[in-house]
PDB file of N, CA and C in Angstrom:
ATOM      1  N   MET A   1     -73.158 301.215  83.692  1.00 60.00           N
ATOM      2  CA  MET A   1     -73.993 302.247  84.253  1.00 60.00           C
ATOM      3  C   MET A   1     -74.388 303.256  83.186  1.00 60.00           C
ATOM      4  N   VAL A   2     -73.450 303.594  82.323  1.00 71.00           N
ATOM      5  CA  VAL A   2     -73.742 304.596  81.293  1.00 71.00           C
ATOM      6  C   VAL A   2     -74.831 304.086  80.369  1.00 71.00           C
ATOM      7  N   LEU A   3     -74.732 302.818  79.966  1.00 65.00           N
ATOM      8  CA  LEU A   3     -75.744 302.280  79.061  1.00 65.00           C
ATOM      9  C   LEU A   3     -77.117 302.250  79.722  1.00 65.00           C
ATOM     10  N   THR A   4     -77.172 301.881  80.979  1.00 63.00           N
ATOM     11  CA  THR A   4     -78.444 301.826  81.681  1.00 63.00           C
ATOM     12  C   THR A   4     -79.054 303.213  81.836  1.00 63.00           C
ATOM     13  N   ARG A   5     -78.249 304.159  82.213  1.00 74.00           N
ATOM     14  CA  ARG A   5     -78.763 305.515  82.442  1.00 74.00           C
ATOM     15  C   ARG A   5     -79.125 306.251  81.159  1.00 74.00           C
ATOM     16  N   THR A   6     -78.582 305.800  80.043  1.00 79.00           N
ATOM     17  CA  THR A   6     -78.926 306.451  78.775  1.00 79.00           C
ATOM     18  C   THR A   6     -80.053 305.727  78.058  1.00 79.00           C
ATOM     19  N   GLY A   7     -80.679 304.770  78.731  1.00 77.00           N
ATOM     20  CA  GLY A   7     -81.841 304.103  78.170  1.00 77.00           C
ATOM     21  C   GLY A   7     -81.548 302.873  77.344  1.00 77.00           C
ATOM     22  N   HIS A   8     -80.359 302.318  77.462  1.00 74.00           N
ATOM     23  CA  HIS A   8     -79.989 301.131  76.696  1.00 74.00           C
ATOM     24  C   HIS A   8     -79.848 299.929  77.633  1.00 74.00           C
ATOM     25  N   GLN A   9     -80.949 299.552  78.263  1.00 74.00           N
ATOM     26  CA  GLN A   9     -80.904 298.472  79.244  1.00 74.00           C
ATOM     27  C   GLN A   9     -80.493 297.140  78.621  1.00 74.00           C
ATOM     28  N   GLU A  10     -80.989 296.835  77.438  1.00 74.00           N
ATOM     29  CA  GLU A  10     -80.645 295.557  76.809  1.00 74.00           C
ATOM     30  C   GLU A  10     -79.161 295.494  76.470  1.00 74.00           C
ATOM     31  N   ALA A  11     -78.611 296.584  75.975  1.00 72.00           N
ATOM     32  CA  ALA A  11     -77.178 296.620  75.670  1.00 72.00           C
ATOM     33  C   ALA A  11     -76.355 296.496  76.947  1.00 72.00           C
ATOM     34  N   ALA A  12     -76.837 297.090  78.034  1.00 67.00           N
ATOM     35  CA  ALA A  12     -76.134 296.990  79.314  1.00 67.00           C
ATOM     36  C   ALA A  12     -76.133 295.547  79.803  1.00 67.00           C
ATOM     37  N   TYR A  13     -77.252 294.864  79.648  1.00 65.00           N
ATOM     38  CA  TYR A  13     -77.316 293.461  80.074  1.00 65.00           C
ATOM     39  C   TYR A  13     -76.357 292.616  79.252  1.00 65.00           C
ATOM     40  N   HIS A  14     -76.351 292.814  77.952  1.00 71.00           N
ATOM     41  CA  HIS A  14     -75.484 292.001  77.091  1.00 71.00           C
ATOM     42  C   HIS A  14     -74.003 292.309  77.313  1.00 71.00           C
ATOM     43  N   SER A  15     -73.693 293.510  77.694  1.00 72.00           N
ATOM     44  CA  SER A  15     -72.274 293.831  77.903  1.00 72.00           C
ATOM     45  C   SER A  15     -71.726 293.217  79.188  1.00 72.00           C
ATOM     46  N   THR A  16     -72.586 292.949  80.157  1.00 74.00           N
ATOM     47  CA  THR A  16     -72.126 292.362  81.417  1.00 74.00           C
ATOM     48  C   THR A  16     -72.525 290.903  81.571  1.00 74.00           C
ATOM     49  N   ALA A  17     -73.212 290.330  80.610  1.00 74.00           N
ATOM     50  CA  ALA A  17     -73.672 288.941  80.715  1.00 74.00           C
ATOM     51  C   ALA A  17     -72.545 287.947  80.976  1.00 74.00           C
ATOM     52  N   PRO A  18     -71.366 288.082  80.355  1.00 79.00           N
ATOM     53  CA  PRO A  18     -70.305 287.106  80.650  1.00 79.00           C
ATOM     54  C   PRO A  18     -69.817 287.127  82.103  1.00 79.00           C
ATOM     55  N   LEU A  19     -70.113 288.185  82.826  1.00 82.00           N
ATOM     56  CA  LEU A  19     -69.671 288.260  84.218  1.00 82.00           C
ATOM     57  C   LEU A  19     -70.608 287.526  85.170  1.00 82.00           C
ATOM     58  N   LYS A  20     -71.808 287.207  84.724  1.00 83.00           N
ATOM     59  CA  LYS A  20     -72.792 286.611  85.621  1.00 83.00           C
ATOM     60  C   LYS A  20     -72.391 285.223  86.138  1.00 83.00           C
ATOM     61  N   PRO A  21     -71.977 284.262  85.292  1.00 85.00           N
ATOM     62  CA  PRO A  21     -71.589 282.949  85.857  1.00 85.00           C
ATOM     63  C   PRO A  21     -70.408 283.009  86.824  1.00 85.00           C
ATOM     64  N   PRO A  22     -69.299 283.712  86.493  1.00 85.00           N
ATOM     65  CA  PRO A  22     -68.226 283.764  87.493  1.00 85.00           C
ATOM     66  C   PRO A  22     -68.659 284.470  88.771  1.00 85.00           C
ATOM     67  N   HIS A  23     -69.516 285.465  88.637  1.00 86.00           N
ATOM     68  CA  HIS A  23     -70.010 286.154  89.827  1.00 86.00           C
ATOM     69  C   HIS A  23     -70.906 285.242  90.643  1.00 86.00           C
ATOM     70  N   GLY A  24     -71.633 284.368  89.980  1.00 87.00           N
ATOM     71  CA  GLY A  24     -72.484 283.425  90.703  1.00 87.00           C
ATOM     72  C   GLY A  24     -71.690 282.346  91.411  1.00 87.00           C
ATOM     73  N   VAL A  25     -70.574 281.937  90.834  1.00 87.00           N
ATOM     74  CA  VAL A  25     -69.759 280.872  91.423  1.00 87.00           C
ATOM     75  C   VAL A  25     -68.926 281.396  92.589  1.00 87.00           C
ATOM     76  N   SER A  26     -68.300 282.536  92.408  1.00 85.00           N
ATOM     77  CA  SER A  26     -67.335 282.998  93.407  1.00 85.00           C
ATOM     78  C   SER A  26     -67.922 283.310  94.774  1.00 85.00           C
ATOM     79  N   PRO A  27     -69.072 283.959  94.916  1.00 86.00           N
ATOM     80  CA  PRO A  27     -69.558 284.218  96.282  1.00 86.00           C
ATOM     81  C   PRO A  27     -70.033 282.975  97.020  1.00 86.00           C
ATOM     82  N   HIS A  28     -70.332 281.911  96.289  1.00 83.00           N
ATOM     83  CA  HIS A  28     -70.820 280.720  96.970  1.00 83.00           C
ATOM     84  C   HIS A  28     -69.733 279.970  97.725  1.00 83.00           C
ATOM     85  N   ALA A  29     -68.492 280.331  97.526  1.00 75.00           N
ATOM     86  CA  ALA A  29     -67.419 279.719  98.303  1.00 75.00           C
ATOM     87  C   ALA A  29     -67.616 279.985  99.791  1.00 75.00           C
ATOM     88  N   VAL A  30     -68.110 281.140 100.111  1.00 78.00           N
ATOM     89  CA  VAL A  30     -68.356 281.491 101.513  1.00 78.00           C
ATOM     90  C   VAL A  30     -69.411 280.574 102.118  1.00 78.00           C
ATOM     91  N   LEU A  31     -70.360 280.149 101.307  1.00 86.00           N
ATOM     92  CA  LEU A  31     -71.429 279.302 101.812  1.00 86.00           C
ATOM     93  C   LEU A  31     -71.053 277.822 101.828  1.00 86.00           C
ATOM     94  N   VAL A  32     -70.256 277.395 100.841  1.00 85.00           N
ATOM     95  CA  VAL A  32     -69.993 275.971 100.674  1.00 85.00           C
ATOM     96  C   VAL A  32     -68.727 275.520 101.394  1.00 85.00           C
ATOM     97  N   LEU A  33     -67.734 276.345 101.487  1.00 83.00           N
ATOM     98  CA  LEU A  33     -66.457 275.925 102.063  1.00 83.00           C
ATOM     99  C   LEU A  33     -66.555 275.422 103.504  1.00 83.00           C
ATOM    100  N   PRO A  34     -67.417 275.948 104.354  1.00 86.00           N
ATOM    101  CA  PRO A  34     -67.516 275.370 105.708  1.00 86.00           C
ATOM    102  C   PRO A  34     -68.082 273.942 105.742  1.00 86.00           C
ATOM    103  N   LEU A  35     -68.756 273.514 104.678  1.00 87.00           N
ATOM    104  CA  LEU A  35     -69.370 272.180 104.706  1.00 87.00           C
ATOM    105  C   LEU A  35     -68.376 271.040 104.897  1.00 87.00           C
ATOM    106  N   PRO A  36     -67.239 270.991 104.211  1.00 85.00           N
ATOM    107  CA  PRO A  36     -66.332 269.859 104.456  1.00 85.00           C
ATOM    108  C   PRO A  36     -65.604 269.937 105.792  1.00 85.00           C
ATOM    109  N   THR A  37     -65.576 271.083 106.416  1.00 85.00           N
ATOM    110  CA  THR A  37     -64.840 271.189 107.675  1.00 85.00           C
ATOM    111  C   THR A  37     -65.534 270.438 108.814  1.00 85.00           C
ATOM    112  N   TRP A  38     -66.843 270.422 108.822  1.00 87.00           N
ATOM    113  CA  TRP A  38     -67.550 269.749 109.903  1.00 87.00           C
ATOM    114  C   TRP A  38     -67.289 268.245 109.891  1.00 87.00           C
ATOM    115  N   PRO A  39     -67.487 267.549 108.751  1.00 90.00           N
ATOM    116  CA  PRO A  39     -67.177 266.108 108.779  1.00 90.00           C
ATOM    117  C   PRO A  39     -65.690 265.822 108.995  1.00 90.00           C
ATOM    118  N   LEU A  40     -64.840 266.692 108.471  1.00 89.00           N
ATOM    119  CA  LEU A  40     -63.406 266.472 108.668  1.00 89.00           C
ATOM    120  C   LEU A  40     -63.013 266.589 110.135  1.00 89.00           C
ATOM    121  N   SER A  41     -63.711 267.421 110.873  1.00 88.00           N
ATOM    122  CA  SER A  41     -63.370 267.576 112.285  1.00 88.00           C
ATOM    123  C   SER A  41     -63.725 266.338 113.095  1.00 88.00           C
ATOM    124  N   ARG A  42     -64.564 265.477 112.554  1.00 92.00           N
ATOM    125  CA  ARG A  42     -64.961 264.266 113.257  1.00 92.00           C
ATOM    126  C   ARG A  42     -64.239 263.019 112.760  1.00 92.00           C
ATOM    127  N   THR A  43     -63.219 263.186 111.943  1.00 91.00           N
ATOM    128  CA  THR A  43     -62.443 262.043 111.459  1.00 91.00           C
ATOM    129  C   THR A  43     -61.180 261.883 112.307  1.00 91.00           C
ATOM    130  N   PRO A  44     -60.594 260.699 112.282  1.00 93.00           N
ATOM    131  CA  PRO A  44     -59.362 260.482 113.056  1.00 93.00           C
ATOM    132  C   PRO A  44     -58.108 261.009 112.351  1.00 93.00           C
ATOM    133  N   ARG A  45     -58.271 261.735 111.273  1.00 91.00           N
ATOM    134  CA  ARG A  45     -57.109 262.252 110.550  1.00 91.00           C
ATOM    135  C   ARG A  45     -56.370 263.291 111.377  1.00 91.00           C
ATOM    136  N   SER A  46     -55.113 263.465 111.030  1.00 93.00           N
ATOM    137  CA  SER A  46     -54.311 264.451 111.744  1.00 93.00           C
ATOM    138  C   SER A  46     -54.732 265.865 111.334  1.00 93.00           C
ATOM    139  N   GLU A  47     -54.338 266.817 112.154  1.00 93.00           N
ATOM    140  CA  GLU A  47     -54.649 268.222 111.873  1.00 93.00           C
ATOM    141  C   GLU A  47     -54.064 268.645 110.529  1.00 93.00           C
ATOM    142  N   GLN A  48     -52.863 268.167 110.237  1.00 95.00           N
ATOM    143  CA  GLN A  48     -52.210 268.519 108.977  1.00 95.00           C
ATOM    144  C   GLN A  48     -53.000 267.966 107.785  1.00 95.00           C
ATOM    145  N   ALA A  49     -53.493 266.755 107.893  1.00 93.00           N
ATOM    146  CA  ALA A  49     -54.276 266.161 106.804  1.00 93.00           C
ATOM    147  C   ALA A  49     -55.592 266.911 106.610  1.00 93.00           C
ATOM    148  N   ARG A  50     -56.205 267.314 107.709  1.00 92.00           N
ATOM    149  CA  ARG A  50     -57.454 268.082 107.593  1.00 92.00           C
ATOM    150  C   ARG A  50     -57.207 269.442 106.966  1.00 92.00           C
ATOM    151  N   ARG A  51     -56.107 270.067 107.330  1.00 93.00           N
ATOM    152  CA  ARG A  51     -55.771 271.369 106.725  1.00 93.00           C
ATOM    153  C   ARG A  51     -55.519 271.229 105.225  1.00 93.00           C
ATOM    154  N   ARG A  52     -54.844 270.152 104.836  1.00 94.00           N
ATOM    155  CA  ARG A  52     -54.596 269.926 103.405  1.00 94.00           C
ATOM    156  C   ARG A  52     -55.903 269.720 102.648  1.00 94.00           C
ATOM    157  N   ALA A  53     -56.836 268.993 103.250  1.00 92.00           N
ATOM    158  CA  ALA A  53     -58.128 268.751 102.600  1.00 92.00           C
ATOM    159  C   ALA A  53     -58.903 270.056 102.431  1.00 92.00           C
ATOM    160  N   VAL A  54     -58.896 270.890 103.460  1.00 90.00           N
ATOM    161  CA  VAL A  54     -59.587 272.185 103.365  1.00 90.00           C
ATOM    162  C   VAL A  54     -58.877 273.086 102.365  1.00 90.00           C
ATOM    163  N   ALA A  55     -57.555 273.054 102.349  1.00 92.00           N
ATOM    164  CA  ALA A  55     -56.816 273.866 101.375  1.00 92.00           C
ATOM    165  C   ALA A  55     -57.106 273.398  99.950  1.00 92.00           C
ATOM    166  N   ALA A  56     -57.232 272.089  99.750  1.00 92.00           N
ATOM    167  CA  ALA A  56     -57.577 271.579  98.421  1.00 92.00           C
ATOM    168  C   ALA A  56     -58.978 272.028  98.013  1.00 92.00           C
ATOM    169  N   ALA A  57     -59.903 271.980  98.960  1.00 88.00           N
ATOM    170  CA  ALA A  57     -61.263 272.445  98.659  1.00 88.00           C
ATOM    171  C   ALA A  57     -61.269 273.934  98.347  1.00 88.00           C
ATOM    172  N   ALA A  58     -60.500 274.702  99.102  1.00 88.00           N
ATOM    173  CA  ALA A  58     -60.419 276.141  98.844  1.00 88.00           C
ATOM    174  C   ALA A  58     -59.749 276.421  97.507  1.00 88.00           C
ATOM    175  N   GLY A  59     -58.790 275.592  97.124  1.00 90.00           N
ATOM    176  CA  GLY A  59     -58.117 275.768  95.848  1.00 90.00           C
ATOM    177  C   GLY A  59     -58.999 275.450  94.650  1.00 90.00           C
ATOM    178  N   CYS A  60     -60.057 274.694  94.884  1.00 89.00           N
ATOM    179  CA  CYS A  60     -60.976 274.375  93.787  1.00 89.00           C
ATOM    180  C   CYS A  60     -61.817 275.584  93.378  1.00 89.00           C
ATOM    181  N   TYR A  61     -62.009 276.519  94.265  1.00 87.00           N
ATOM    182  CA  TYR A  61     -62.860 277.660  93.933  1.00 87.00           C
ATOM    183  C   TYR A  61     -62.262 278.580  92.885  1.00 87.00           C
ATOM    184  N   PRO A  62     -60.987 278.932  92.941  1.00 89.00           N
ATOM    185  CA  PRO A  62     -60.438 279.714  91.820  1.00 89.00           C
ATOM    186  C   PRO A  62     -60.545 278.962  90.495  1.00 89.00           C
ATOM    187  N   ALA A  63     -60.346 277.652  90.559  1.00 91.00           N
ATOM    188  CA  ALA A  63     -60.479 276.858  89.332  1.00 91.00           C
ATOM    189  C   ALA A  63     -61.923 276.893  88.828  1.00 91.00           C
ATOM    190  N   ALA A  64     -62.883 276.807  89.744  1.00 90.00           N
ATOM    191  CA  ALA A  64     -64.294 276.858  89.340  1.00 90.00           C
ATOM    192  C   ALA A  64     -64.651 278.209  88.735  1.00 90.00           C
ATOM    193  N   VAL A  65     -64.101 279.289  89.282  1.00 89.00           N
ATOM    194  CA  VAL A  65     -64.355 280.622  88.724  1.00 89.00           C
ATOM    195  C   VAL A  65     -63.757 280.727  87.327  1.00 89.00           C
ATOM    196  N   VAL A  66     -62.562 280.197  87.147  1.00 91.00           N
ATOM    197  CA  VAL A  66     -61.924 280.233  85.823  1.00 91.00           C
ATOM    198  C   VAL A  66     -62.733 279.407  84.823  1.00 91.00           C
ATOM    199  N   VAL A  67     -63.206 278.238  85.239  1.00 91.00           N
ATOM    200  CA  VAL A  67     -64.020 277.404  84.348  1.00 91.00           C
ATOM    201  C   VAL A  67     -65.323 278.118  84.003  1.00 91.00           C
ATOM    202  N   ALA A  68     -65.968 278.733  84.991  1.00 89.00           N
ATOM    203  CA  ALA A  68     -67.208 279.460  84.725  1.00 89.00           C
ATOM    204  C   ALA A  68     -66.971 280.632  83.780  1.00 89.00           C
ATOM    205  N   ALA A  69     -65.867 281.331  83.970  1.00 87.00           N
ATOM    206  CA  ALA A  69     -65.541 282.445  83.070  1.00 87.00           C
ATOM    207  C   ALA A  69     -65.224 281.929  81.673  1.00 87.00           C
ATOM    208  N   GLY A  70     -64.487 280.841  81.598  1.00 90.00           N
ATOM    209  CA  GLY A  70     -64.172 280.259  80.304  1.00 90.00           C
ATOM    210  C   GLY A  70     -65.397 279.761  79.572  1.00 90.00           C
ATOM    211  N   TRP A  71     -66.386 279.300  80.306  1.00 88.00           N
ATOM    212  CA  TRP A  71     -67.629 278.858  79.699  1.00 88.00           C
ATOM    213  C   TRP A  71     -68.478 280.055  79.296  1.00 88.00           C
ATOM    214  N   ALA A  72     -68.491 281.083  80.122  1.00 84.00           N
ATOM    215  CA  ALA A  72     -69.383 282.220  79.891  1.00 84.00           C
ATOM    216  C   ALA A  72     -68.967 283.093  78.717  1.00 84.00           C
ATOM    217  N   VAL A  73     -67.682 283.291  78.532  1.00 79.00           N
ATOM    218  CA  VAL A  73     -67.235 284.218  77.492  1.00 79.00           C
ATOM    219  C   VAL A  73     -67.699 283.771  76.103  1.00 79.00           C
ATOM    220  N   PRO A  74     -67.461 282.515  75.685  1.00 82.00           N
ATOM    221  CA  PRO A  74     -67.950 282.153  74.350  1.00 82.00           C
ATOM    222  C   PRO A  74     -69.472 281.957  74.284  1.00 82.00           C
ATOM    223  N   THR A  75     -70.097 281.668  75.436  1.00 74.00           N
ATOM    224  CA  THR A  75     -71.535 281.446  75.444  1.00 74.00           C
ATOM    225  C   THR A  75     -72.306 282.729  75.231  1.00 74.00           C
ATOM    226  N   TYR A  76     -71.855 283.789  75.857  1.00 66.00           N
ATOM    227  CA  TYR A  76     -72.564 285.064  75.725  1.00 66.00           C
ATOM    228  C   TYR A  76     -71.922 285.838  74.614  1.00 66.00           C
TER     229      TYR A  76
END
């Protein structure tokens, strides 16, 4: 905020650029995570197996954020 308000918009963009990929990945969990639940609800698997599958899918999102952050830091 300080850089932007003092007229250094380009410096402000470059200082926060590494945050953009992890920020882009993390909110999409809300949009994507319900997708596997619908087909899983129509399978003959047990409730416990479906919960494990959803938990595995949910566990992939922290890993995706870490990968995006790991990619973004050296890139920017």
